[in-house]
PDB file of C-alpha atoms in Angstrom:
ATOM      1  CA  ARG A   1      81.804 -24.079 103.727  1.00  0.00           C
ATOM      2  CA  HIS A   2      81.278 -22.972  99.995  1.00  0.00           C
ATOM      3  CA  VAL A   3      78.523 -20.643  97.953  1.00  0.00           C
ATOM      4  CA  ALA A   4      77.155 -21.523  94.911  1.00  0.00           C
ATOM      5  CA  PHE A   5      75.710 -18.627  92.850  1.00  0.00           C
ATOM      6  CA  PHE A   6      72.771 -19.971  89.824  1.00  0.00           C
ATOM      7  CA  ARG A   7      72.004 -17.972  87.441  1.00  0.00           C
ATOM      8  CA  ASN A   8      69.054 -16.660  86.091  1.00  0.00           C
ATOM      9  CA  LEU A   9      67.024 -19.328  90.157  1.00  0.00           C
ATOM     10  CA  ASN A  10      65.054 -16.396  92.163  1.00  0.00           C
ATOM     11  CA  LEU A  11      62.864 -18.204  94.625  1.00  0.00           C
ATOM     12  CA  GLY A  12      59.738 -17.927  94.045  1.00  0.00           C
ATOM     13  CA  GLN A  13      59.349 -17.169  91.548  1.00  0.00           C
ATOM     14  CA  ARG A  14      57.992 -18.918  87.729  1.00  0.00           C
ATOM     15  CA  GLY A  15      59.690 -21.320  86.702  1.00  0.00           C
ATOM     16  CA  SER A  16      62.465 -20.700  89.467  1.00  0.00           C
ATOM     17  CA  PRO A  17      62.059 -23.909  92.813  1.00  0.00           C
ATOM     18  CA  SER A  18      60.833 -22.502  95.412  1.00  0.00           C
ATOM     19  CA  ARG A  19      62.925 -22.072  99.236  1.00  0.00           C
ATOM     20  CA  GLN A  20      62.444 -25.383 100.306  1.00  0.00           C
ATOM     21  CA  GLN A  21      62.857 -27.163  96.888  1.00  0.00           C
ATOM     22  CA  LEU A  22      66.503 -26.026  97.193  1.00  0.00           C
ATOM     23  CA  LEU A  23      67.347 -26.663 100.210  1.00  0.00           C
ATOM     24  CA  ASP A  24      66.477 -29.809 100.452  1.00  0.00           C
ATOM     25  CA  ALA A  25      68.108 -30.299  96.385  1.00  0.00           C
ATOM     26  CA  PHE A  26      71.139 -29.566  97.850  1.00  0.00           C
ATOM     27  CA  THR A  27      70.514 -32.216 101.333  1.00  0.00           C
ATOM     28  CA  GLU A  28      69.491 -34.682  98.813  1.00  0.00           C
ATOM     29  CA  ALA A  29      73.069 -34.167  97.511  1.00  0.00           C
ATOM     30  CA  GLY A  30      74.780 -34.897 100.431  1.00  0.00           C
ATOM     31  CA  ALA A  31      75.202 -31.330 101.232  1.00  0.00           C
ATOM     32  CA  VAL A  32      75.216 -30.259 104.911  1.00  0.00           C
ATOM     33  CA  GLY A  33      74.101 -26.557 106.492  1.00  0.00           C
ATOM     34  CA  ALA A  34      72.490 -25.300 102.953  1.00  0.00           C
ATOM     35  CA  SER A  35      71.274 -21.612 103.431  1.00  0.00           C
ATOM     36  CA  SER A  36      70.178 -19.124 100.837  1.00  0.00           C
ATOM     37  CA  VAL A  37      71.089 -15.748 100.774  1.00  0.00           C
ATOM     38  CA  ARG A  38      68.334 -13.287  99.788  1.00  0.00           C
ATOM     39  CA  SER A  39      66.374 -15.072  96.771  1.00  0.00           C
ATOM     40  CA  ASN A  40      68.451 -14.603  94.795  1.00  0.00           C
ATOM     41  CA  GLY A  41      69.888 -18.665  94.119  1.00  0.00           C
ATOM     42  CA  THR A  42      72.630 -17.468  96.263  1.00  0.00           C
ATOM     43  CA  VAL A  43      73.479 -20.177  99.098  1.00  0.00           C
ATOM     44  CA  VAL A  44      75.988 -20.705 101.753  1.00  0.00           C
ATOM     45  CA  PHE A  45      76.758 -25.046 102.308  1.00  0.00           C
ATOM     46  CA  SER A  46      78.961 -27.343 102.990  1.00  0.00           C
ATOM     47  CA  SER A  47      80.507 -30.058 101.123  1.00  0.00           C
ATOM     48  CA  SER A  48      83.781 -32.218 101.401  1.00  0.00           C
ATOM     49  CA  ALA A  49      83.207 -32.302  97.310  1.00  0.00           C
ATOM     50  CA  PRO A  50      81.259 -29.522  96.340  1.00  0.00           C
ATOM     51  CA  ALA A  51      81.685 -29.220  92.416  1.00  0.00           C
ATOM     52  CA  ARG A  52      79.463 -32.973  92.757  1.00  0.00           C
ATOM     53  CA  THR A  53      76.881 -31.593  94.725  1.00  0.00           C
ATOM     54  CA  ARG A  54      76.659 -28.977  92.948  1.00  0.00           C
ATOM     55  CA  ASN A  55      75.909 -30.934  89.845  1.00  0.00           C
ATOM     56  CA  HIS A  56      74.230 -33.433  91.960  1.00  0.00           C
ATOM     57  CA  VAL A  57      71.894 -30.427  93.133  1.00  0.00           C
ATOM     58  CA  CYS A  58      71.385 -28.969  89.276  1.00  0.00           C
ATOM     59  CA  ALA A  59      70.437 -32.299  88.298  1.00  0.00           C
ATOM     60  CA  LEU A  60      67.225 -32.718  90.527  1.00  0.00           C
ATOM     61  CA  LEU A  61      66.785 -28.888  90.703  1.00  0.00           C
ATOM     62  CA  ILE A  62      66.540 -29.155  86.566  1.00  0.00           C
ATOM     63  CA  ALA A  63      64.602 -32.641  86.931  1.00  0.00           C
ATOM     64  CA  ARG A  64      61.961 -31.054  89.122  1.00  0.00           C
ATOM     65  CA  THR A  65      61.412 -27.971  88.078  1.00  0.00           C
ATOM     66  CA  ASP A  66      61.613 -25.175  85.225  1.00  0.00           C
ATOM     67  CA  TRP A  67      65.445 -23.808  86.701  1.00  0.00           C
ATOM     68  CA  CYS A  68      67.974 -25.333  83.721  1.00  0.00           C
ATOM     69  CA  ASP A  69      70.873 -23.051  83.281  1.00  0.00           C
ATOM     70  CA  VAL A  70      74.507 -22.679  85.719  1.00  0.00           C
ATOM     71  CA  ALA A  71      75.939 -22.374  89.292  1.00  0.00           C
ATOM     72  CA  PRO A  72      79.198 -21.668  90.024  1.00  0.00           C
ATOM     73  CA  VAL A  73      80.991 -22.249  93.468  1.00  0.00           C
ATOM     74  CA  CYS A  74      83.648 -20.731  95.437  1.00  0.00           C
ATOM     75  CA  PRO A  75      85.321 -21.797  98.020  1.00  0.00           C
ATOM     76  CA  ALA A  76      84.102 -19.586 101.674  1.00  0.00           C
ATOM     77  CA  ARG A  77      87.428 -18.515 102.790  1.00  0.00           C
ATOM     78  CA  TRP A  78      87.572 -16.644  98.819  1.00  0.00           C
ATOM     79  CA  VAL A  79      84.259 -14.789  99.826  1.00  0.00           C
ATOM     80  CA  LEU A  80      85.368 -13.407 102.780  1.00  0.00           C
ATOM     81  CA  ASP A  81      88.351 -12.063 100.740  1.00  0.00           C
ATOM     82  CA  LEU A  82      86.754 -10.656  98.102  1.00  0.00           C
ATOM     83  CA  ALA A  83      84.114  -9.240 100.242  1.00  0.00           C
ATOM     84  CA  ASP A  84      86.967  -7.875 101.800  1.00  0.00           C
ATOM     85  CA  ARG A  85      88.455  -6.512  98.861  1.00  0.00           C
ATOM     86  CA  LEU A  86      85.408  -4.311  97.365  1.00  0.00           C
ATOM     87  CA  ALA A  87      85.272  -2.535 100.096  1.00  0.00           C
ATOM     88  CA  ASP A  88      87.915  -0.673  97.766  1.00  0.00           C
ATOM     89  CA  PHE A  89      85.482   0.294  95.440  1.00  0.00           C
ATOM     90  CA  GLU A  90      83.449   2.740  94.720  1.00  0.00           C
ATOM     91  CA  GLY A  91      79.639   2.663  94.523  1.00  0.00           C
ATOM     92  CA  ASN A  92      77.685   0.750  91.967  1.00  0.00           C
ATOM     93  CA  ALA A  93      79.868  -2.850  92.095  1.00  0.00           C
ATOM     94  CA  GLU A  94      78.608  -5.691  90.865  1.00  0.00           C
ATOM     95  CA  VAL A  95      81.056  -9.446  90.873  1.00  0.00           C
ATOM     96  CA  ALA A  96      79.991 -11.080  87.758  1.00  0.00           C
ATOM     97  CA  PHE A  97      81.253 -15.255  88.521  1.00  0.00           C
ATOM     98  CA  PHE A  98      82.072 -17.414  86.324  1.00  0.00           C
ATOM     99  CA  ASP A  99      84.035 -20.696  84.981  1.00  0.00           C
ATOM    100  CA  GLY A 100      86.666 -19.423  83.168  1.00  0.00           C
ATOM    101  CA  ARG A 101      89.671 -21.618  81.805  1.00  0.00           C
ATOM    102  CA  HIS A 102      91.876 -18.660  81.089  1.00  0.00           C
ATOM    103  CA  ASP A 103      92.307 -15.381  83.076  1.00  0.00           C
ATOM    104  CA  PHE A 104      90.470 -12.583  81.883  1.00  0.00           C
ATOM    105  CA  PRO A 105      91.334 -11.456  78.687  1.00  0.00           C
ATOM    106  CA  GLU A 106      91.896  -7.890  78.366  1.00  0.00           C
ATOM    107  CA  PRO A 107      93.915  -5.643  80.316  1.00  0.00           C
ATOM    108  CA  LEU A 108      92.505  -3.472  83.541  1.00  0.00           C
ATOM    109  CA  PRO A 109      90.864  -1.493  83.859  1.00  0.00           C
ATOM    110  CA  TRP A 110      89.268  -1.828  81.206  1.00  0.00           C
ATOM    111  CA  ARG A 111      86.242  -0.442  79.853  1.00  0.00           C
ATOM    112  CA  SER A 112      83.584  -2.145  77.251  1.00  0.00           C
ATOM    113  CA  GLU A 113      83.353  -0.987  74.698  1.00  0.00           C
ATOM    114  CA  GLU A 114      79.472  -0.200  74.693  1.00  0.00           C
ATOM    115  CA  GLY A 115      80.297   1.764  78.282  1.00  0.00           C
ATOM    116  CA  ARG A 116      77.768   1.001  80.924  1.00  0.00           C
ATOM    117  CA  LEU A 117      80.626  -0.081  83.658  1.00  0.00           C
ATOM    118  CA  THR A 118      84.617  -0.475  83.813  1.00  0.00           C
ATOM    119  CA  VAL A 119      85.982  -3.706  85.359  1.00  0.00           C
ATOM    120  CA  LEU A 120      88.474  -3.496  87.735  1.00  0.00           C
ATOM    121  CA  ALA A 121      89.618  -6.339  89.376  1.00  0.00           C
ATOM    122  CA  ALA A 122      89.180  -9.864  87.401  1.00  0.00           C
ATOM    123  CA  ASP A 123      90.856 -13.312  87.188  1.00  0.00           C
ATOM    124  CA  ARG A 124      89.721 -16.618  85.434  1.00  0.00           C
ATOM    125  CA  ARG A 125      86.251 -17.459  88.025  1.00  0.00           C
ATOM    126  CA  HIS A 126      84.837 -13.700  88.401  1.00  0.00           C
ATOM    127  CA  ALA A 127      84.632  -9.944  87.470  1.00  0.00           C
ATOM    128  CA  VAL A 128      84.628  -7.150  89.766  1.00  0.00           C
ATOM    129  CA  ALA A 129      82.506  -4.162  87.926  1.00  0.00           C
ATOM    130  CA  VAL A 130      81.267  -0.958  88.431  1.00  0.00           C
ATOM    131  CA  ASN A 131      78.615   0.610  86.338  1.00  0.00           C
ATOM    132  CA  ASP A 132      78.311   3.633  85.587  1.00  0.00           C
ATOM    133  CA  GLU A 133      74.240   3.940  86.950  1.00  0.00           C
ATOM    134  CA  PRO A 134      73.262   3.529  89.692  1.00  0.00           C
ATOM    135  CA  ARG A 135      70.840   0.879  90.080  1.00  0.00           C
ATOM    136  CA  THR A 136      71.941  -0.520  87.008  1.00  0.00           C
ATOM    137  CA  SER A 137      73.350  -3.923  86.666  1.00  0.00           C
ATOM    138  CA  TYR A 138      75.715  -4.234  83.284  1.00  0.00           C
ATOM    139  CA  ALA A 139      77.969  -7.174  84.521  1.00  0.00           C
ATOM    140  CA  THR A 140      75.986  -9.868  83.026  1.00  0.00           C
ATOM    141  CA  PRO A 141      75.967  -9.911  79.621  1.00  0.00           C
ATOM    142  CA  VAL A 142      78.582  -7.879  78.593  1.00  0.00           C
ATOM    143  CA  LEU A 143      80.364  -9.914  80.551  1.00  0.00           C
ATOM    144  CA  GLU A 144      78.898 -13.030  78.533  1.00  0.00           C
ATOM    145  CA  ARG A 145      79.830 -11.254  74.813  1.00  0.00           C
ATOM    146  CA  LEU A 146      82.645 -11.006  76.049  1.00  0.00           C
ATOM    147  CA  LEU A 147      84.789 -15.166  77.525  1.00  0.00           C
ATOM    148  CA  GLY A 148      81.679 -17.341  75.569  1.00  0.00           C
ATOM    149  CA  LEU A 149      81.133 -18.119  79.454  1.00  0.00           C
ATOM    150  CA  ARG A 150      77.205 -17.449  81.087  1.00  0.00           C
ATOM    151  CA  VAL A 151      77.294 -15.096  83.784  1.00  0.00           C
ATOM    152  CA  THR A 152      76.359 -14.600  86.982  1.00  0.00           C
ATOM    153  CA  SER A 153      76.659 -11.604  89.212  1.00  0.00           C
ATOM    154  CA  ARG A 154      75.775  -9.946  92.553  1.00  0.00           C
ATOM    155  CA  GLY A 155      75.695  -6.423  94.142  1.00  0.00           C
ATOM    156  CA  ALA A 156      78.067  -5.802  96.593  1.00  0.00           C
ATOM    157  CA  ALA A 157      75.421  -6.038  99.163  1.00  0.00           C
ATOM    158  CA  THR A 158      74.367  -9.027  98.584  1.00  0.00           C
ATOM    159  CA  VAL A 159      77.980 -10.770  98.578  1.00  0.00           C
ATOM    160  CA  LEU A 160      78.864  -8.590 101.769  1.00  0.00           C
ATOM    161  CA  ALA A 161      75.826 -10.518 103.234  1.00  0.00           C
ATOM    162  CA  VAL A 162      77.135 -14.310 102.097  1.00  0.00           C
ATOM    163  CA  ALA A 163      80.083 -12.923 103.407  1.00  0.00           C
ATOM    164  CA  ALA A 164      78.481 -11.174 106.755  1.00  0.00           C
ATOM    165  CA  ARG A 165      76.744 -15.045 106.899  1.00  0.00           C
ATOM    166  CA  LEU A 166      79.527 -16.533 106.229  1.00  0.00           C
ATOM    167  CA  ARG A 167      81.050 -15.654 109.266  1.00  0.00           C
TER     168      ARG A 167
END
């Protein structure tokens, strides 16, 4: 099993597919047991070729809806391990997902120049950041500037909900 984290996909909002369109795209792409977690474009699915499945889903959504962006995919086991590690981080944590080719370029912990957040853990596919203020989300724009990649972020609560679904 794997988890896709779609960027800028909010089910039911203008320009985004409906939940049914999203799940139908996974079925058409050959995925098994696709299920949407919340409405923020997070999908749990089974596939022997997850990147190919994701690419097919993205192509279908681009052809059929106004959505056009990226969707990092992570193995379920990796997401479960991440959820277990999130307990080590204090409130206001969010996880940024991206498809990087290199490890995180800064020593950790890393504080953004403009403040607002501190990255406490990171590698080539994710970063765990803690925002200074409750109910804020700065990881996506800050990390996009730093990494030169498109990034999508989820609050720790969403990652924990995905882990609960996977268990």
